Each structure stands twice: as C-alpha cells, then as structure tokens.
GROMACS .gro file of C-alpha atoms in nm:
model
  224
    1MET     CA    1  -0.002   0.013  -0.010
    2SER     CA    2   0.113   0.359  -0.059
    3VAL     CA    3   0.254   0.570   0.218
    4LEU     CA    4  -0.001   0.716   0.456
    5ARG     CA    5  -0.034   1.093   0.440
    6HIS     CA    6  -0.209   1.327   0.675
    7GLU     CA    7  -0.497   1.512   0.528
    8TRP     CA    8  -0.707   1.820   0.612
    9LYS     CA    9  -1.024   1.948   0.430
   10HIS     CA   10  -1.196   2.272   0.491
   11GLU     CA   11  -1.505   2.411   0.309
   12ILE     CA   12  -1.430   2.767   0.240
   13ASN     CA   13  -1.595   3.070   0.061
   14TYR     CA   14  -1.482   3.262  -0.249
   15LEU     CA   15  -1.299   3.523  -0.050
   16ASP     CA   16  -1.112   3.271   0.143
   17MET     CA   17  -1.015   3.105  -0.188
   18LEU     CA   18  -0.872   3.431  -0.319
   19VAL     CA   19  -0.660   3.472   0.012
   20ILE     CA   20  -0.531   3.119  -0.005
   21ARG     CA   21  -0.453   3.141  -0.372
   22ALA     CA   22  -0.248   3.462  -0.323
   23ARG     CA   23  -0.059   3.319  -0.033
   24MET     CA   24   0.026   2.985  -0.192
   25ARG     CA   25   0.131   3.150  -0.526
   26ALA     CA   26   0.395   3.344  -0.323
   27ILE     CA   27   0.557   3.036  -0.163
   28SER     CA   28   0.480   2.740  -0.356
   29MET     CA   29   0.605   2.556  -0.674
   30PRO     CA   30   0.388   2.517  -0.980
   31ASP     CA   31   0.242   2.172  -1.047
   32PRO     CA   32   0.376   2.048  -1.384
   33HIS     CA   33   0.050   1.891  -1.469
   34ALA     CA   34  -0.150   2.204  -1.435
   35VAL     CA   35  -0.262   2.426  -1.737
   36ASP     CA   36  -0.266   2.790  -1.643
   37GLY     CA   37  -0.246   2.693  -1.288
   38LYS     CA   38  -0.530   2.447  -1.276
   39TYR     CA   39  -0.684   2.129  -1.426
   40LEU     CA   40  -1.001   1.943  -1.475
   41ILE     CA   41  -1.078   1.628  -1.293
   42ARG     CA   42  -1.321   1.367  -1.380
   43SER     CA   43  -1.394   1.071  -1.153
   44LEU     CA   44  -1.618   0.774  -1.172
   45TYR     CA   45  -1.702   0.648  -0.819
   46PHE     CA   46  -1.804   0.293  -0.724
   47ASP     CA   47  -2.017   0.163  -0.438
   48THR     CA   48  -2.221  -0.143  -0.335
   49PRO     CA   49  -2.606  -0.182  -0.382
   50SER     CA   50  -2.643  -0.087  -0.021
   51ASP     CA   51  -2.410   0.223  -0.063
   52LYS     CA   52  -2.160   0.110   0.190
   53ALA     CA   53  -1.895   0.358   0.090
   54LEU     CA   54  -2.146   0.644   0.096
   55ARG     CA   55  -2.281   0.531   0.443
   56GLU     CA   56  -1.935   0.488   0.586
   57LYS     CA   57  -1.840   0.845   0.492
   58ILE     CA   58  -2.152   0.998   0.622
   59ASP     CA   59  -2.127   0.803   0.939
   60GLY     CA   60  -1.740   0.891   0.990
   61VAL     CA   61  -1.625   0.536   1.008
   62ASP     CA   62  -1.258   0.556   1.095
   63LYS     CA   63  -1.136   0.287   0.861
   64ARG     CA   64  -1.274   0.274   0.499
   65LYS     CA   65  -1.184   0.262   0.143
   66LYS     CA   66  -1.354   0.364  -0.192
   67TYR     CA   67  -1.263   0.292  -0.555
   68ARG     CA   68  -1.286   0.542  -0.839
   69ILE     CA   69  -1.157   0.585  -1.205
   70ARG     CA   70  -1.002   0.916  -1.295
   71PHE     CA   71  -0.855   1.116  -1.560
   72TYR     CA   72  -0.748   1.475  -1.618
   73ASN     CA   73  -0.815   1.747  -1.867
   74ASN     CA   74  -1.024   1.519  -2.096
   75ASP     CA   75  -0.689   1.322  -2.171
   76LEU     CA   76  -0.793   0.957  -2.223
   77SER     CA   77  -0.429   0.849  -2.256
   78PHE     CA   78  -0.373   0.885  -1.886
   79ILE     CA   79  -0.658   0.702  -1.701
   80ARG     CA   80  -0.616   0.554  -1.348
   81LEU     CA   81  -0.795   0.323  -1.126
   82GLU     CA   82  -0.739   0.448  -0.765
   83ARG     CA   83  -0.837   0.320  -0.425
   84LYS     CA   84  -0.837   0.569  -0.141
   85SER     CA   85  -0.793   0.419   0.207
   86LYS     CA   86  -0.862   0.625   0.508
   87TRP     CA   87  -0.766   0.585   0.882
   88ASN     CA   88  -0.893   0.874   1.071
   89ASN     CA   89  -0.704   1.170   0.933
   90LEU     CA   90  -0.448   0.957   0.749
   91GLY     CA   91  -0.491   0.855   0.383
   92ALA     CA   92  -0.329   0.644   0.130
   93LYS     CA   93  -0.387   0.581  -0.243
   94ASP     CA   94  -0.306   0.292  -0.475
   95MET     CA   95  -0.324   0.323  -0.845
   96ALA     CA   96  -0.318   0.119  -1.168
   97ALA     CA   97  -0.313   0.240  -1.526
   98LEU     CA   98  -0.612   0.159  -1.741
   99THR     CA   99  -0.675   0.190  -2.114
  100PRO     CA  100  -1.015   0.356  -2.216
  101GLU     CA  101  -1.140   0.012  -2.312
  102MET     CA  102  -1.056  -0.130  -1.971
  103ALA     CA  103  -1.214   0.168  -1.798
  104GLN     CA  104  -1.531   0.148  -1.985
  105ALA     CA  105  -1.559  -0.226  -1.941
  106ILE     CA  106  -1.529  -0.184  -1.563
  107ALA     CA  107  -1.794   0.091  -1.563
  108ASP     CA  108  -2.022  -0.141  -1.770
  109GLY     CA  109  -1.979  -0.426  -1.520
  110SER     CA  110  -1.794  -0.646  -1.786
  111ILE     CA  111  -1.523  -0.767  -1.543
  112ASP     CA  112  -1.435  -1.131  -1.609
  113TRP     CA  113  -1.092  -1.024  -1.772
  114MET     CA  114  -0.990  -0.861  -1.437
  115ALA     CA  115  -0.945  -1.180  -1.254
  116ASP     CA  116  -0.626  -1.260  -1.445
  117ASP     CA  117  -0.488  -0.896  -1.494
  118PRO     CA  118  -0.126  -0.841  -1.399
  119SER     CA  119  -0.224  -0.556  -1.163
  120GLU     CA  120  -0.296  -0.653  -0.805
  121LEU     CA  121  -0.522  -0.349  -0.750
  122ILE     CA  122  -0.735  -0.449  -1.063
  123ARG     CA  123  -0.765  -0.802  -0.929
  124GLU     CA  124  -0.863  -0.687  -0.587
  125LEU     CA  125  -1.126  -0.462  -0.736
  126PHE     CA  126  -1.247  -0.763  -0.930
  127VAL     CA  127  -1.288  -0.952  -0.607
  128ASP     CA  128  -1.477  -0.672  -0.439
  129MET     CA  129  -1.707  -0.635  -0.737
  130ARG     CA  130  -1.783  -1.006  -0.731
  131THR     CA  131  -1.824  -1.051  -0.357
  132THR     CA  132  -2.002  -0.719  -0.260
  133GLY     CA  133  -2.177  -0.623  -0.589
  134LEU     CA  134  -1.960  -0.303  -0.616
  135ARG     CA  135  -2.070  -0.117  -0.927
  136ALA     CA  136  -2.001   0.225  -1.091
  137LYS     CA  137  -2.241   0.489  -0.920
  138THR     CA  138  -2.174   0.834  -1.051
  139ILE     CA  139  -1.949   1.078  -1.221
  140VAL     CA  140  -1.794   1.376  -1.034
  141ASP     CA  141  -1.628   1.674  -1.234
  142TYR     CA  142  -1.452   1.954  -1.081
  143THR     CA  143  -1.170   2.217  -1.121
  144ARG     CA  144  -0.857   2.192  -0.917
  145GLU     CA  145  -0.587   2.453  -0.851
  146PRO     CA  146  -0.288   2.277  -0.703
  147PHE     CA  147   0.016   2.421  -0.508
  148ILE     CA  148   0.326   2.209  -0.419
  149PHE     CA  149   0.577   2.274  -0.125
  150PRO     CA  150   0.871   2.039  -0.129
  151ALA     CA  151   0.937   2.039   0.248
  152GLY     CA  152   0.718   1.770   0.406
  153ASN     CA  153   0.594   1.670   0.051
  154VAL     CA  154   0.304   1.917   0.097
  155ARG     CA  155   0.018   1.950  -0.155
  156VAL     CA  156  -0.244   2.219  -0.119
  157THR     CA  157  -0.552   2.232  -0.349
  158LEU     CA  158  -0.845   2.437  -0.412
  159ASP     CA  159  -1.142   2.243  -0.565
  160TYR     CA  160  -1.446   2.419  -0.707
  161ASP     CA  161  -1.715   2.403  -0.979
  162ILE     CA  162  -1.805   2.045  -0.849
  163ARG     CA  163  -2.062   1.875  -1.081
  164THR     CA  164  -2.253   1.551  -1.082
  165GLY     CA  165  -2.346   1.310  -1.361
  166LEU     CA  166  -2.669   1.207  -1.192
  167GLY     CA  167  -2.601   0.842  -1.215
  168SER     CA  168  -2.464   0.837  -1.561
  169LYS     CA  169  -2.184   0.592  -1.635
  170ASP     CA  170  -2.076   0.744  -1.975
  171PHE     CA  171  -1.783   0.902  -1.825
  172LEU     CA  172  -1.536   0.888  -2.112
  173ASN     CA  173  -1.771   1.110  -2.313
  174PRO     CA  174  -1.688   1.478  -2.266
  175GLU     CA  175  -2.041   1.571  -2.368
  176THR     CA  176  -2.201   1.385  -2.096
  177PRO     CA  177  -2.454   1.620  -1.908
  178MET     CA  178  -2.312   1.740  -1.583
  179VAL     CA  179  -2.506   1.949  -1.311
  180PRO     CA  180  -2.353   2.169  -1.054
  181ILE     CA  181  -2.413   2.070  -0.694
  182VAL     CA  182  -2.603   2.281  -0.454
  183ASP     CA  183  -2.440   2.593  -0.290
  184ASN     CA  184  -2.126   2.565  -0.509
  185PRO     CA  185  -1.886   2.469  -0.234
  186ILE     CA  186  -1.509   2.537  -0.259
  187ILE     CA  187  -1.290   2.285  -0.079
  188LEU     CA  188  -0.940   2.349   0.046
  189GLU     CA  189  -0.732   2.034   0.094
  190VAL     CA  190  -0.382   2.004   0.256
  191LYS     CA  191  -0.185   1.680   0.240
  192TRP     CA  192   0.161   1.611   0.383
  193ASP     CA  193   0.387   1.338   0.501
  194GLU     CA  194   0.569   1.350   0.838
  195PHE     CA  195   0.531   1.725   0.916
  196LEU     CA  196   0.346   2.036   0.797
  197PRO     CA  197   0.591   2.325   0.774
  198GLU     CA  198   0.494   2.634   0.967
  199ILE     CA  199   0.491   2.857   0.663
  200ILE     CA  200   0.214   2.624   0.511
  201ARG     CA  201   0.015   2.623   0.842
  202ASP     CA  202   0.010   3.024   0.835
  203ALA     CA  203  -0.063   3.031   0.464
  204VAL     CA  204  -0.375   2.802   0.490
  205HIS     CA  205  -0.494   2.942   0.823
  206LEU     CA  206  -0.831   3.099   0.829
  207GLU     CA  207  -1.026   3.246   1.114
  208ASN     CA  208  -1.331   3.043   1.221
  209ARG     CA  209  -1.258   2.755   0.982
  210ARG     CA  210  -1.229   2.397   1.109
  211ALA     CA  211  -1.143   2.074   0.927
  212ALA     CA  212  -1.459   1.913   0.808
  213ALA     CA  213  -1.526   1.560   0.651
  214PHE     CA  214  -1.639   1.695   0.311
  215SER     CA  215  -1.689   1.439   0.038
  216LYS     CA  216  -1.740   1.537  -0.333
  217TYR     CA  217  -1.879   1.181  -0.389
  218ALA     CA  218  -2.141   1.206  -0.101
  219ALA     CA  219  -2.230   1.566  -0.211
  220CYS     CA  220  -2.301   1.431  -0.556
  221ARG     CA  221  -2.490   1.123  -0.446
  222MET     CA  222  -2.743   1.347  -0.275
  223TYR     CA  223  -2.907   1.395  -0.615
  224ASP     CA  224  -2.993   1.021  -0.651
   0.00000   0.00000   0.00000
C-alpha cells in the first residue's frame, strides 16, 4: 500500500479562496501537470447496492476505502484506477493504469477479464465487485488548483465547480450532461507526509474555519 499521508479538508468561501490562492502562489512551486495553474478532474465512483462507501463516509467510520476511475483535462491517454484508504485523518492511495477500453468495461460491469490482470489492484477490485456487488455509481467533475511545497511533501489544492453526472456511467464522453451541486462549495485540501511546515500552516490558516469531512462523492450522490 502507498505511504500514509495526513489530510485536512476545509469548506471555504470565495473570498477565502482568493486569500489562500495569493498566499500559496507566493511560496509554492507550480504543478507540472497544471494548465494555467489548474486542471479539470473527472472521476467515476463505485459503491455497493447498499451504498456502503457512502454510508461509511456520512457516518464517519474511521477505517474505510473507496474505488474510483479518474482522468485529467479530458486526456484519455492517462486513466487511473484508484483506491483511497482512510484511517482517521491519514490517507493512502493505490493506483493502476487503465486503457479507455478497460475503464469502460469496468464501468459497464464487464469484469471477467480482471481476474487474471497483472495489476494486483485490478484483481482486488474484481474480487470486491464479485463479492460485494460493487458497481459504478456516479461521475464527479471539478476544477482543481494545485500548489506544491517540497518540505514535508505538501500539496495544497483548491477544488471548485463541482458537478455531478446524476447516475450516468458514460464518463469517457466529454459531452455527458453534468449538473452543478447545490451551494457551489469550494474545498481546501492540505496533504503532507511526516510534518507540515509552519509557513504552510500560516498560509492556509483562516479564522473560524475547522477541518470538516466533506466528500465530493457524497455531495454528488445526494441527487440520486
């Protein structure tokens, strides 16, 4: 499994975002994957018929995992299966590369080929899909502004313009209808390894803001 990292999440307002953006631009490094300082993310999330991942997130279960397929900036040459694992405020992410054909097959529930795939993560997803009924649930789109700080391997992101596919599985199609979620939330995320440098603590500090367990997946599933 990947290295466990600390994670903070805050729901902030537009003015907060302007402040954080200005501070981080002054002290951080640019993300080489960003275009004009940001990129578009599309994810397809998976859950069981009883919505186990959704319920565990809402209930605040300490130890949980969720699967998603993700690509960036409508680039289908770089698609990844990801499994996010959480233990309290620690998180880890395991990844495996997918072709568009593999990704769409998984989304459609055509999974027999996964049993013999060289990727351990793909085989583990196959087992979960077979034993728990795990299936594709919904598409989530959003815009991300990333900031990198080498000390502590810190990554600060601003996520906004979150949209839901309302249960659609046609996630490889850039024309799939997407609907903005209510209230247009803006999410500040801070991730780091062993320590969080004081300069970053100061840069992301906002009065009267506390870490909160916001989930883009859960917010988009409220439209089911």
